[in-house]
XYZ file of N, CA, C and O in Angstrom:
820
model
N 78.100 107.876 113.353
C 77.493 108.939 112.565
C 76.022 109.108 112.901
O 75.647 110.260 113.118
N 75.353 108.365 112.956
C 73.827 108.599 113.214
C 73.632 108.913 114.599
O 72.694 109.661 114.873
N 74.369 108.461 115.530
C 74.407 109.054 116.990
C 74.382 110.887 117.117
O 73.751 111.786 117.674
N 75.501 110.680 116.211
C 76.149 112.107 116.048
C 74.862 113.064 115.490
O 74.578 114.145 116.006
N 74.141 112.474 114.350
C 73.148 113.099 113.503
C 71.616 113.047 114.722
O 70.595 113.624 114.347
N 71.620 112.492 115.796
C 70.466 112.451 116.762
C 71.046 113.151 117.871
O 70.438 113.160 118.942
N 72.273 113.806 117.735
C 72.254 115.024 119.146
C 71.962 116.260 118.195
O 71.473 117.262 118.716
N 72.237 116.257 116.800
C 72.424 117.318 115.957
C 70.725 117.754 116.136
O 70.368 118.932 116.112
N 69.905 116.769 116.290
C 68.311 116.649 115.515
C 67.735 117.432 117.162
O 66.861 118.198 117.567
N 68.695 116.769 117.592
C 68.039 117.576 119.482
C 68.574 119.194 119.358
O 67.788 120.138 119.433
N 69.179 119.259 119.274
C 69.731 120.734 119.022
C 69.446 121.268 118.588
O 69.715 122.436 118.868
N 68.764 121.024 117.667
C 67.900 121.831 116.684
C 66.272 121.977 117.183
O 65.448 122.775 116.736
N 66.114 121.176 118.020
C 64.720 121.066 118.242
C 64.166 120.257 117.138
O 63.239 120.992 116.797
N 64.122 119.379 116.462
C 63.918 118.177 115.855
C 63.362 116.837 116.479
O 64.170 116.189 117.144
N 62.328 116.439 116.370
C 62.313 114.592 116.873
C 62.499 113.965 115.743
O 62.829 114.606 114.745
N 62.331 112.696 115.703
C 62.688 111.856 114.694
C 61.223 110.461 114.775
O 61.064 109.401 115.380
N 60.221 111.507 113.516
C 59.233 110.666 113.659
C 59.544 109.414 112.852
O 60.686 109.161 112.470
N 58.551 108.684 112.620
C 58.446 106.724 111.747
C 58.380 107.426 110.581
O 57.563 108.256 110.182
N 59.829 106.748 109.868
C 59.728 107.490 108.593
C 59.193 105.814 107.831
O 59.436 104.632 108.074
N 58.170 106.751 106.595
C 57.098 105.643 105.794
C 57.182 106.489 104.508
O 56.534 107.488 104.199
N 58.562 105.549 103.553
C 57.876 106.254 102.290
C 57.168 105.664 100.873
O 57.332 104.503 100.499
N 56.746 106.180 100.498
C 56.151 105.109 99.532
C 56.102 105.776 97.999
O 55.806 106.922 97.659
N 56.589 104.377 97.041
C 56.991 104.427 95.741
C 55.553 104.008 94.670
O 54.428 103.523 94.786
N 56.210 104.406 93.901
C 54.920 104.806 92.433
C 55.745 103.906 90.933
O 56.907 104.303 90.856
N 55.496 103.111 90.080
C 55.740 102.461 89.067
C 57.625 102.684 89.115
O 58.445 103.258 88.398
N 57.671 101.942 90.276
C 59.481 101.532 90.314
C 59.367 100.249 90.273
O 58.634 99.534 90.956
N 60.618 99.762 88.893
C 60.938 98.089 89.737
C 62.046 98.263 90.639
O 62.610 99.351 90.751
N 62.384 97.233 91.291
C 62.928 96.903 92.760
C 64.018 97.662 92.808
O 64.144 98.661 93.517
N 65.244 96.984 91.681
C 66.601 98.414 91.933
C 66.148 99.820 91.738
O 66.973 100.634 92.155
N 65.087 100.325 91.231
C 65.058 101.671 91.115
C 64.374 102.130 92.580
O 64.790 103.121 93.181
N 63.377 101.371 93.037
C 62.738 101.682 94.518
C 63.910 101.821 95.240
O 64.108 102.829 95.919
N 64.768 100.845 95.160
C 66.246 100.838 96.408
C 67.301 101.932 95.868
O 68.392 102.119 96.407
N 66.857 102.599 94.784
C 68.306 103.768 94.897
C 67.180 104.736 94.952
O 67.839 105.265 95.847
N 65.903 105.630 94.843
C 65.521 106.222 95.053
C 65.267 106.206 96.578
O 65.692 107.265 97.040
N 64.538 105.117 97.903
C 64.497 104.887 99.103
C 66.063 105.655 99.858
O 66.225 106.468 100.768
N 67.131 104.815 98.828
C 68.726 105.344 99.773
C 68.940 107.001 99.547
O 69.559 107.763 100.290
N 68.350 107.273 98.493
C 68.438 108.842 98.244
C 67.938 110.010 98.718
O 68.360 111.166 98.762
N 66.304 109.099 99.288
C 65.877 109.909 100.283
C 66.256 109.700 101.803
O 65.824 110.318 102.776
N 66.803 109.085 101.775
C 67.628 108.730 103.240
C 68.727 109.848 103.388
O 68.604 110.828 104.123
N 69.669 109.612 102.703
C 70.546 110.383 102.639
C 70.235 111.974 102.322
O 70.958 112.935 102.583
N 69.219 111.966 101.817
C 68.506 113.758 102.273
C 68.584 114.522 103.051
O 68.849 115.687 103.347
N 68.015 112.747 103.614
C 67.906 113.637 105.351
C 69.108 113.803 105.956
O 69.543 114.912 106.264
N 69.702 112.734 106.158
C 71.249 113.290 106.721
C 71.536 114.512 106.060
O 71.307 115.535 106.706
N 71.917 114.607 105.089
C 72.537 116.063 104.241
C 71.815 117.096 104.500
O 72.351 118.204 104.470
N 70.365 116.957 104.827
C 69.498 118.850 105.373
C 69.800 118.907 106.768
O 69.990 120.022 107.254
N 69.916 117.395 107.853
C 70.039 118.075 108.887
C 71.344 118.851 109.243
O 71.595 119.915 109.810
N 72.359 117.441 108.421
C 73.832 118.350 109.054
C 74.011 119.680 108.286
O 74.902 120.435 108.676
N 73.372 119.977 107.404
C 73.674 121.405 106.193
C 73.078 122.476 107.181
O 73.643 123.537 107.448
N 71.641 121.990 107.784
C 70.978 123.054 108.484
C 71.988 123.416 110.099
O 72.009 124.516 110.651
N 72.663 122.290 110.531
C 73.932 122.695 111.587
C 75.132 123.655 111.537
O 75.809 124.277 112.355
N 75.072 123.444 109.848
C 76.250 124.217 109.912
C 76.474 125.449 109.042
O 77.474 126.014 108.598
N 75.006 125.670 108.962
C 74.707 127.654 108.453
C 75.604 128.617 109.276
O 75.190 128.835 110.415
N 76.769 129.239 108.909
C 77.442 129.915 109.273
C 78.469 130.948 108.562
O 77.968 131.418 107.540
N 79.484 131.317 108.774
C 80.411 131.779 108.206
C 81.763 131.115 108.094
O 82.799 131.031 108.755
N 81.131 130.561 106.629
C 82.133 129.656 106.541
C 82.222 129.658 105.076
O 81.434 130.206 104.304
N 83.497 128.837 104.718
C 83.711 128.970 103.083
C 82.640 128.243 101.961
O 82.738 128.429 100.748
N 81.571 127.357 102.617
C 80.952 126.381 102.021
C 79.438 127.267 102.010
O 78.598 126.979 101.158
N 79.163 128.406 103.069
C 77.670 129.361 103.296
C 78.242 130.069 101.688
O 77.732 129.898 100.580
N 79.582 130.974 102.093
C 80.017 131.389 101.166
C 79.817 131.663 99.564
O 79.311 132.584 98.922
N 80.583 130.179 99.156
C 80.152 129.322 98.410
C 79.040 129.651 97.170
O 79.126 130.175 96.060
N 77.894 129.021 98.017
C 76.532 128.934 97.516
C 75.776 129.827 97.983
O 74.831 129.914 97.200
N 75.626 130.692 98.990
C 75.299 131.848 99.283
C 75.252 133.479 99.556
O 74.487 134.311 100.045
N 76.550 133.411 98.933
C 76.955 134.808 99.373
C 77.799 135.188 100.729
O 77.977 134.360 101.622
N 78.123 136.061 100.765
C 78.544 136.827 102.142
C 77.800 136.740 103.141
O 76.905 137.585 103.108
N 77.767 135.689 104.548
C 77.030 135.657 105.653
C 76.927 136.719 106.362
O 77.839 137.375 106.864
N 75.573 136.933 106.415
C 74.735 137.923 107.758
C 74.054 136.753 108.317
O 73.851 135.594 107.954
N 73.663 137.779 109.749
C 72.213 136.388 110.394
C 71.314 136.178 110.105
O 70.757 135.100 110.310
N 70.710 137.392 109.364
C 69.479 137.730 108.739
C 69.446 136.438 107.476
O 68.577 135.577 107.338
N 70.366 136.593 106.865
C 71.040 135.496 105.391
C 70.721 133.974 106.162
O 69.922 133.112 105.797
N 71.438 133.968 107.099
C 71.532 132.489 107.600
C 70.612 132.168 108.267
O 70.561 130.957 108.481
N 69.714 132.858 108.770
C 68.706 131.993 109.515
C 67.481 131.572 108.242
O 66.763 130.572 108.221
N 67.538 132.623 107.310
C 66.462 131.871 106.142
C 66.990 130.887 105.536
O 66.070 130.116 105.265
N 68.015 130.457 105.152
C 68.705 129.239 104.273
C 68.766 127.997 105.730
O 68.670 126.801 105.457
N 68.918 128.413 107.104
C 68.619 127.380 107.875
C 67.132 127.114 108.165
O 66.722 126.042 108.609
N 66.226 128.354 107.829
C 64.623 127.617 108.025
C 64.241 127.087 106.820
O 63.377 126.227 106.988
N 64.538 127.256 105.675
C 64.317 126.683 104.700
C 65.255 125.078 104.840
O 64.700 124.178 104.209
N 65.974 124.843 105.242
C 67.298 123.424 105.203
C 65.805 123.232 106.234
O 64.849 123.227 105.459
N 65.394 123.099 107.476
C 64.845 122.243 107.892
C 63.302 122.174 108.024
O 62.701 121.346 108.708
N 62.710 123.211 107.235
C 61.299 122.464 106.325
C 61.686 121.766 105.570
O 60.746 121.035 105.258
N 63.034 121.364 104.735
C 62.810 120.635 103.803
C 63.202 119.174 104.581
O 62.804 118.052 104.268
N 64.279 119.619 105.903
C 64.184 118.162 106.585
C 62.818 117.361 106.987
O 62.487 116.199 106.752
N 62.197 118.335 107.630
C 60.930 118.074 108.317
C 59.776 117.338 106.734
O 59.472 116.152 106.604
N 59.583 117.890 106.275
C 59.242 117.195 105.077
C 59.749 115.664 104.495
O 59.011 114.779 104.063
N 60.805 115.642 104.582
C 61.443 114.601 104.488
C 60.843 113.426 105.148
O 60.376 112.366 104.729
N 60.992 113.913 106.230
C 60.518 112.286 107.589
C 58.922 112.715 107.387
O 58.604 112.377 108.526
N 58.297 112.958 107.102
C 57.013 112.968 106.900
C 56.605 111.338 106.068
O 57.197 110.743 105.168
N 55.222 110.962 106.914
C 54.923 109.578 105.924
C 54.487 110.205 104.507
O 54.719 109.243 103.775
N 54.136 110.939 103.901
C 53.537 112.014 102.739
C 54.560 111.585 101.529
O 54.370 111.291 100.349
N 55.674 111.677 102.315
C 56.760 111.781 100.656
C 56.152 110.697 99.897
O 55.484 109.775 100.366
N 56.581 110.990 98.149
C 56.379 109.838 97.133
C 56.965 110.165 96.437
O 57.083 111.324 96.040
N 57.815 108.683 95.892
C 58.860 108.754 94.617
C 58.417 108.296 93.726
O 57.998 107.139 93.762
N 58.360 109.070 92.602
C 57.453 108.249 91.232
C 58.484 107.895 90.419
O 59.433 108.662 90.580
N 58.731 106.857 89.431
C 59.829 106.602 88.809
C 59.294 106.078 87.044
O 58.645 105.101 86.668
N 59.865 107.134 86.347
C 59.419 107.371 85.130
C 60.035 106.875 84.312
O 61.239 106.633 84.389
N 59.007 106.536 82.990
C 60.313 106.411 82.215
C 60.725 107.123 80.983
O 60.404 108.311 81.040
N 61.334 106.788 79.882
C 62.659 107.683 79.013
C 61.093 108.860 78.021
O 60.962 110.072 77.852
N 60.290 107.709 77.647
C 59.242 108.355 77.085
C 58.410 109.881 77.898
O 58.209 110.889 77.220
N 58.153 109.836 78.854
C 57.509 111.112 79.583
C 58.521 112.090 79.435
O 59.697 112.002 79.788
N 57.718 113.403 78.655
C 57.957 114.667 77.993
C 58.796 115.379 78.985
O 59.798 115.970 78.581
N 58.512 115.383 80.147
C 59.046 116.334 81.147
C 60.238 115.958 81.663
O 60.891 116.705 82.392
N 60.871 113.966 81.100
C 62.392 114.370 81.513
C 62.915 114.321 80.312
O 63.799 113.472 80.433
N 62.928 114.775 78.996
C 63.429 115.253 78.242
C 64.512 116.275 78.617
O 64.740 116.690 79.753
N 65.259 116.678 77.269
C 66.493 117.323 77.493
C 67.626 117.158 78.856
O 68.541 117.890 79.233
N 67.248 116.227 79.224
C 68.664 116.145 80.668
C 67.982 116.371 81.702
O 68.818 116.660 82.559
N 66.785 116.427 82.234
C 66.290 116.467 83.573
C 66.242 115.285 84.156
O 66.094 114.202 83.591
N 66.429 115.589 85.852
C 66.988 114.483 86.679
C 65.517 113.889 86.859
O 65.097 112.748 86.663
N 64.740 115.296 87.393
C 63.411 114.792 88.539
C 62.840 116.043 88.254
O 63.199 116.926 87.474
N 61.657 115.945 89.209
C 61.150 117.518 88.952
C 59.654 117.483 89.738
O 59.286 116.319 89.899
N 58.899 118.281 90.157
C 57.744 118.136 91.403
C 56.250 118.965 90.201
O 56.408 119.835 89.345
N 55.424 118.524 90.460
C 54.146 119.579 90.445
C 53.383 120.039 91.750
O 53.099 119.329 92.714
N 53.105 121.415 91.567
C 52.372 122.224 92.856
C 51.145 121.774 93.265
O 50.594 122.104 94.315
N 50.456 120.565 91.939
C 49.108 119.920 92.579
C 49.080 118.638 92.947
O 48.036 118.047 93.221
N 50.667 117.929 92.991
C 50.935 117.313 93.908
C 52.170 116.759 94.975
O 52.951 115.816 94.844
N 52.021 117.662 95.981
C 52.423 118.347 97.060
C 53.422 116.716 97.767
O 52.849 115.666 98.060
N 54.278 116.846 97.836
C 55.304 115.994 98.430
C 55.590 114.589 97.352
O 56.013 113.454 97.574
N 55.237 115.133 96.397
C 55.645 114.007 95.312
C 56.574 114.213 94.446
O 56.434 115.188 93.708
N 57.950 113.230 94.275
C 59.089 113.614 93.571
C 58.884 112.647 92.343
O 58.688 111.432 92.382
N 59.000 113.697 90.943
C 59.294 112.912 90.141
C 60.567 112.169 89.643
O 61.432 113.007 89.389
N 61.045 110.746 89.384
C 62.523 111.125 88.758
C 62.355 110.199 87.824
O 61.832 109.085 87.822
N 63.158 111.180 86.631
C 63.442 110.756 85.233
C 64.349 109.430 85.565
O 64.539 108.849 86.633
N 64.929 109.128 83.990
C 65.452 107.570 84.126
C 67.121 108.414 84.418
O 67.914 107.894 85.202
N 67.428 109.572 83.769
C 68.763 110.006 84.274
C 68.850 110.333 85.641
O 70.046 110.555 85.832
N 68.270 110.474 86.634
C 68.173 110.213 88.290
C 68.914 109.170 88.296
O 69.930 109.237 88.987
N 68.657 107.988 87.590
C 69.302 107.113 88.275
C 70.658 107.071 87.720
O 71.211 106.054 88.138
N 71.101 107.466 87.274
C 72.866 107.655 86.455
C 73.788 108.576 87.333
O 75.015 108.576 87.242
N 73.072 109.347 88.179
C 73.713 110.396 88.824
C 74.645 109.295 89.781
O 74.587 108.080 89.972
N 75.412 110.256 90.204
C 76.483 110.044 91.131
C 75.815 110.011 92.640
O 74.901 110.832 92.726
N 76.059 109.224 93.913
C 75.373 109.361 95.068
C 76.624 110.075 95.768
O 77.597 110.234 95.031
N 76.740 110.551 97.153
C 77.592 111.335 98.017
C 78.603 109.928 97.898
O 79.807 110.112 97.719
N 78.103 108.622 97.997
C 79.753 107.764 98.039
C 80.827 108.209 97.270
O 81.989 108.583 97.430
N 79.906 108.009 96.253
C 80.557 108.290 94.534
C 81.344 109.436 94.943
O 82.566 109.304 94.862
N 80.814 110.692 95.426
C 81.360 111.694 95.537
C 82.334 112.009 96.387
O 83.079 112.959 96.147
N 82.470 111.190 97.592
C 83.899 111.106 98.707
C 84.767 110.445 97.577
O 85.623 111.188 97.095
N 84.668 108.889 96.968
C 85.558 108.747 96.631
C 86.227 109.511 95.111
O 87.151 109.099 94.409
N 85.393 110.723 94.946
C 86.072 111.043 93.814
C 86.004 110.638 92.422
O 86.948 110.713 91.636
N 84.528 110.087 92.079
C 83.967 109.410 90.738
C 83.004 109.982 91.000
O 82.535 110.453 92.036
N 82.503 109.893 89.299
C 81.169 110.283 89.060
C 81.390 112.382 88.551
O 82.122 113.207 89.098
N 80.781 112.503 87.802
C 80.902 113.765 86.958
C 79.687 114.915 88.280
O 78.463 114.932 88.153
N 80.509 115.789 89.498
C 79.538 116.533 90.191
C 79.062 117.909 90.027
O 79.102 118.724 90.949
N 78.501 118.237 88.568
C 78.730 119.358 87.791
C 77.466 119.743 88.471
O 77.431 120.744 89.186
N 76.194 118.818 88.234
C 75.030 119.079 88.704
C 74.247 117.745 89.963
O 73.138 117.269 90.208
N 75.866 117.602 90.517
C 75.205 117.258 92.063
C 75.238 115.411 91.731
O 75.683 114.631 90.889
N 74.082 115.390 93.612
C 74.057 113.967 92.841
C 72.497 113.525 93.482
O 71.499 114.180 93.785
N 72.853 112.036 93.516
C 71.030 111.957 93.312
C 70.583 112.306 95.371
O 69.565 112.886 95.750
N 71.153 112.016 95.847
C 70.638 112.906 97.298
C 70.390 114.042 97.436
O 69.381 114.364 98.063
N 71.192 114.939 96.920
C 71.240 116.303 96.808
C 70.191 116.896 96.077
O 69.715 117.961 96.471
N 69.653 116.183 94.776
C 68.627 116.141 94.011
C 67.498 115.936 94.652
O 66.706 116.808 94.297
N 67.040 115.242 95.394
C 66.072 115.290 96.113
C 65.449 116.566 96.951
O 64.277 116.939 97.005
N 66.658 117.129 97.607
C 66.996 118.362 98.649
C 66.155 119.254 97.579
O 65.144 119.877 97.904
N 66.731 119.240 96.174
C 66.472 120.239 95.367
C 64.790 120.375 95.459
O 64.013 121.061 96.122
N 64.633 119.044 94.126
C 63.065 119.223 94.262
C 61.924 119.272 95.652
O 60.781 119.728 95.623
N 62.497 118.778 96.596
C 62.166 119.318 97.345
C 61.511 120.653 97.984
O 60.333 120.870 98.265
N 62.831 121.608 98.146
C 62.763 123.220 97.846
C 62.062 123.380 97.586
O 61.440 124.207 98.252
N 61.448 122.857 96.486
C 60.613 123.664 95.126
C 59.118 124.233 95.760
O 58.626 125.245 95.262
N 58.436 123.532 96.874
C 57.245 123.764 96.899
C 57.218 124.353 97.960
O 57.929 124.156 98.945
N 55.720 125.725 97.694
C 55.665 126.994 98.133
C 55.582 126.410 99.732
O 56.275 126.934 100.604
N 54.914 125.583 99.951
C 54.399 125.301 101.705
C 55.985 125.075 102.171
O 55.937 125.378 103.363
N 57.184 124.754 101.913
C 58.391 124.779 101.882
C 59.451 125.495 102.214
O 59.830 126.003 103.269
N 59.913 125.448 101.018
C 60.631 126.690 100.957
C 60.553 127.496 99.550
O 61.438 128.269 99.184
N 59.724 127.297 99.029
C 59.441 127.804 97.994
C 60.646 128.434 96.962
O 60.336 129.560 96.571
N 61.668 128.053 96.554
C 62.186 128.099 95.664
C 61.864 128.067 94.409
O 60.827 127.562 93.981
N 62.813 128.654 93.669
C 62.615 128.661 92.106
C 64.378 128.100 91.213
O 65.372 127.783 91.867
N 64.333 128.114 90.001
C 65.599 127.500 89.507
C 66.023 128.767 89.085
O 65.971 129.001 87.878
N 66.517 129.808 90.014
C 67.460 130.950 89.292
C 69.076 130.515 88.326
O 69.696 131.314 87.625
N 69.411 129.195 88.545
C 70.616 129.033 87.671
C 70.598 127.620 88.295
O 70.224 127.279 89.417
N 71.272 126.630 86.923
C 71.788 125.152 87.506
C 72.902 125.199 87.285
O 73.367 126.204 86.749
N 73.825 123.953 87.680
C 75.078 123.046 87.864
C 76.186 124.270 88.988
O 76.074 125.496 88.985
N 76.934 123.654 89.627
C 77.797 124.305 90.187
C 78.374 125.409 90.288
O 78.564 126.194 91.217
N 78.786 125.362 88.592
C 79.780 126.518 88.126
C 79.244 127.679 87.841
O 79.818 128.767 87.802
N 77.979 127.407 87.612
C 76.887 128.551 87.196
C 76.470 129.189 88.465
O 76.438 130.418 88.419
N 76.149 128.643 89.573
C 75.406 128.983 90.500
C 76.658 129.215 91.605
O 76.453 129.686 92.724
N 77.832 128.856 91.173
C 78.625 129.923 92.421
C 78.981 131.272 92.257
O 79.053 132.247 93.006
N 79.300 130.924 90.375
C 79.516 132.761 89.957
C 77.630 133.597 90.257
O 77.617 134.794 89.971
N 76.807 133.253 90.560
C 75.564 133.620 91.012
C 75.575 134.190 92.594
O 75.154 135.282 92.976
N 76.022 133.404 93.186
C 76.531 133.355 94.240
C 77.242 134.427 95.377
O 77.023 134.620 96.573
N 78.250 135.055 94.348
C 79.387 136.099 94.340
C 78.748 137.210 94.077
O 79.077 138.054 94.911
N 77.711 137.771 93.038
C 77.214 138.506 92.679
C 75.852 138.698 93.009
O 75.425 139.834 93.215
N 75.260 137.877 93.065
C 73.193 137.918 93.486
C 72.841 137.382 94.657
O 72.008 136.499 94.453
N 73.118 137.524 95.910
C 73.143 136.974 97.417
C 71.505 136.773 97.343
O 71.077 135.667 97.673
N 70.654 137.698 96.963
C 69.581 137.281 96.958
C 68.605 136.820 96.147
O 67.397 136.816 96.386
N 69.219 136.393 95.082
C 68.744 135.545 94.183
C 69.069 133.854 94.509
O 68.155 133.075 94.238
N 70.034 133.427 94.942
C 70.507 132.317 95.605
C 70.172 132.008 96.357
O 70.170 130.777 96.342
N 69.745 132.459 97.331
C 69.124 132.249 98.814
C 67.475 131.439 98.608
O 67.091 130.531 99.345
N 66.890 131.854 97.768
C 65.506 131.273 96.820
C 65.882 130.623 95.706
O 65.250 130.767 94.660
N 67.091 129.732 95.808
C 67.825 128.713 94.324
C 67.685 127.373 94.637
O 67.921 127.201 95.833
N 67.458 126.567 94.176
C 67.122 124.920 94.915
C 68.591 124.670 94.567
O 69.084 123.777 95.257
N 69.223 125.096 93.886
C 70.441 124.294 93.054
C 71.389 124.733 94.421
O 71.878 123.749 94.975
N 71.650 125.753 94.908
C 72.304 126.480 95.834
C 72.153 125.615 97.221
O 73.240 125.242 97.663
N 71.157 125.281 97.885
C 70.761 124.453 98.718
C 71.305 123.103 98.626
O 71.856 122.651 99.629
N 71.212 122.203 97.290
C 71.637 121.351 97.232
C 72.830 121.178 97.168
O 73.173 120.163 97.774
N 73.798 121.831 96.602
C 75.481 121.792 97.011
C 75.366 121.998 98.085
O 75.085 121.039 98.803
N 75.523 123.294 98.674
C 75.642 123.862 99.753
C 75.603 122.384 100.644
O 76.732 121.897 100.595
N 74.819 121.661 101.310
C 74.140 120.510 102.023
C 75.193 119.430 101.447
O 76.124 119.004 102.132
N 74.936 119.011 100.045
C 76.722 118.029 100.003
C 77.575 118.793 100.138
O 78.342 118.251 100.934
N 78.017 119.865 99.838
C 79.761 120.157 100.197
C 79.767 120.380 101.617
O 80.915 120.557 102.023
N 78.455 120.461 102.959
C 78.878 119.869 104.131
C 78.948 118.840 104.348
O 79.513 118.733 105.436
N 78.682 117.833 103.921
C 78.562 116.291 104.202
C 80.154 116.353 103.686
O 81.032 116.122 104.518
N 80.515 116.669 102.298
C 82.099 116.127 102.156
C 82.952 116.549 102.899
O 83.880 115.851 103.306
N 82.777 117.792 103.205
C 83.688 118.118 104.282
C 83.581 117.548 105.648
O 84.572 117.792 106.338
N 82.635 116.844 106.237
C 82.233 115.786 107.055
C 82.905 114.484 107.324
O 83.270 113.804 108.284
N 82.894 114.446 105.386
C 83.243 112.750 104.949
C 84.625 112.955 105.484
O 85.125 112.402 106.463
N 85.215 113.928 104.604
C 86.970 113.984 104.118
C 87.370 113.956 106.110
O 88.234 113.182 106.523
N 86.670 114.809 106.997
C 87.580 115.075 108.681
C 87.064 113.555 109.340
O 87.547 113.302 110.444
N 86.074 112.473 108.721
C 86.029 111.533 109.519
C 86.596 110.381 108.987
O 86.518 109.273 109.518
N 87.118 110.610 108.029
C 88.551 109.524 107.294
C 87.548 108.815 106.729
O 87.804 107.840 106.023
């Protein structure tokens, strides 16, 4: 798989700089599932950004493919890769008390500081892509890799996204109807990117 994911990174015109990321008030298991989450980011933007096409999964989360459609949801998939392997990223890890993960939020970014992910204590409850091949874990609103992808999005030097609709079910009937409201959706990006990885998972047994 990672062989596979370093002809993908050439093809794209991609190198693969020293990835350095660094954590903010985590103890140790929370540093090691936030670290694997941004790992798995990256796999999930590069192969998502491979396989912008016309297909049932662009579909999906984006609407009816044009080229015009697909080449912005693929330059946006790989600023947010390229961001990714940047030494810059930071995972801050919060806890139940801070206001902003109230009501059910996973994570979430501010615009005055630029490559920094916040995540609430429910980040860590989410389901990861394992969880999700084998078929556990509740994937209404994703999981914690995909979550990353999201907040990610979010910032303007990026891809500047906004949250036009969350969880799955919401954002495919969005999907069908608002092609260009989705296309600028973090939530849309982030399926989109796991349901290529599962379909990945499920053809490599």
């Amino acid at each position: 798989m990672a062989r596979l994911l370093a002809v993908v990174a050439l093809a794209l015109g991609w190198s693969g700089p020293a990835m350095a990321r660094t954590f903010e008030n985590c103890a140790h298991r929370d540093l090691k599932i936030a670290d694997a989450a941004i790992v798995g980011a990256l796999d999930l933007t590069l192969r998502a950004a491979a396989a912008v096409g016309d297909t049932t999964e662009f579909t999906a989360w984006f609407g009816v493919f044009s080229g015009g459609h697909g080449e912005a949801v693929r330059a946006n998939l790989k600023a947010i890769h390229v961001e990714l392997v940047a030494d810059e990223v930071k995972a801050v890890c919060l806890g139940p008390q801070v206001i902003d993960c109230k009501d059910g939020t996973y994570a979430y970014v501010l615009f005055d500081r630029p490559r920094v992910i916040h995540l609430c204590p429910s980040f860590f409850a989410m389901p990861t892509m394992a969880d999700a091949r084998r078929g556990h874990g509740d994937m209404e609103n994703g999981t914690r890799e995909g979550t990353i992808i999201h907040e990610m999005s979010h910032f303007p030097f990026i891809a500047g996204t906004e949250d036009e609709c969350y969880s799955r079910s919401v954002c495919g009937g969005l999907a069908r109807t608002d092609a260009a409201r989705v296309v600028r959706n973090a939530d849309s990006y982030q399926y989109f990117a796991e349901d290529v990885m599962l379909l990945f998972l499920s053809k490599d047994g």
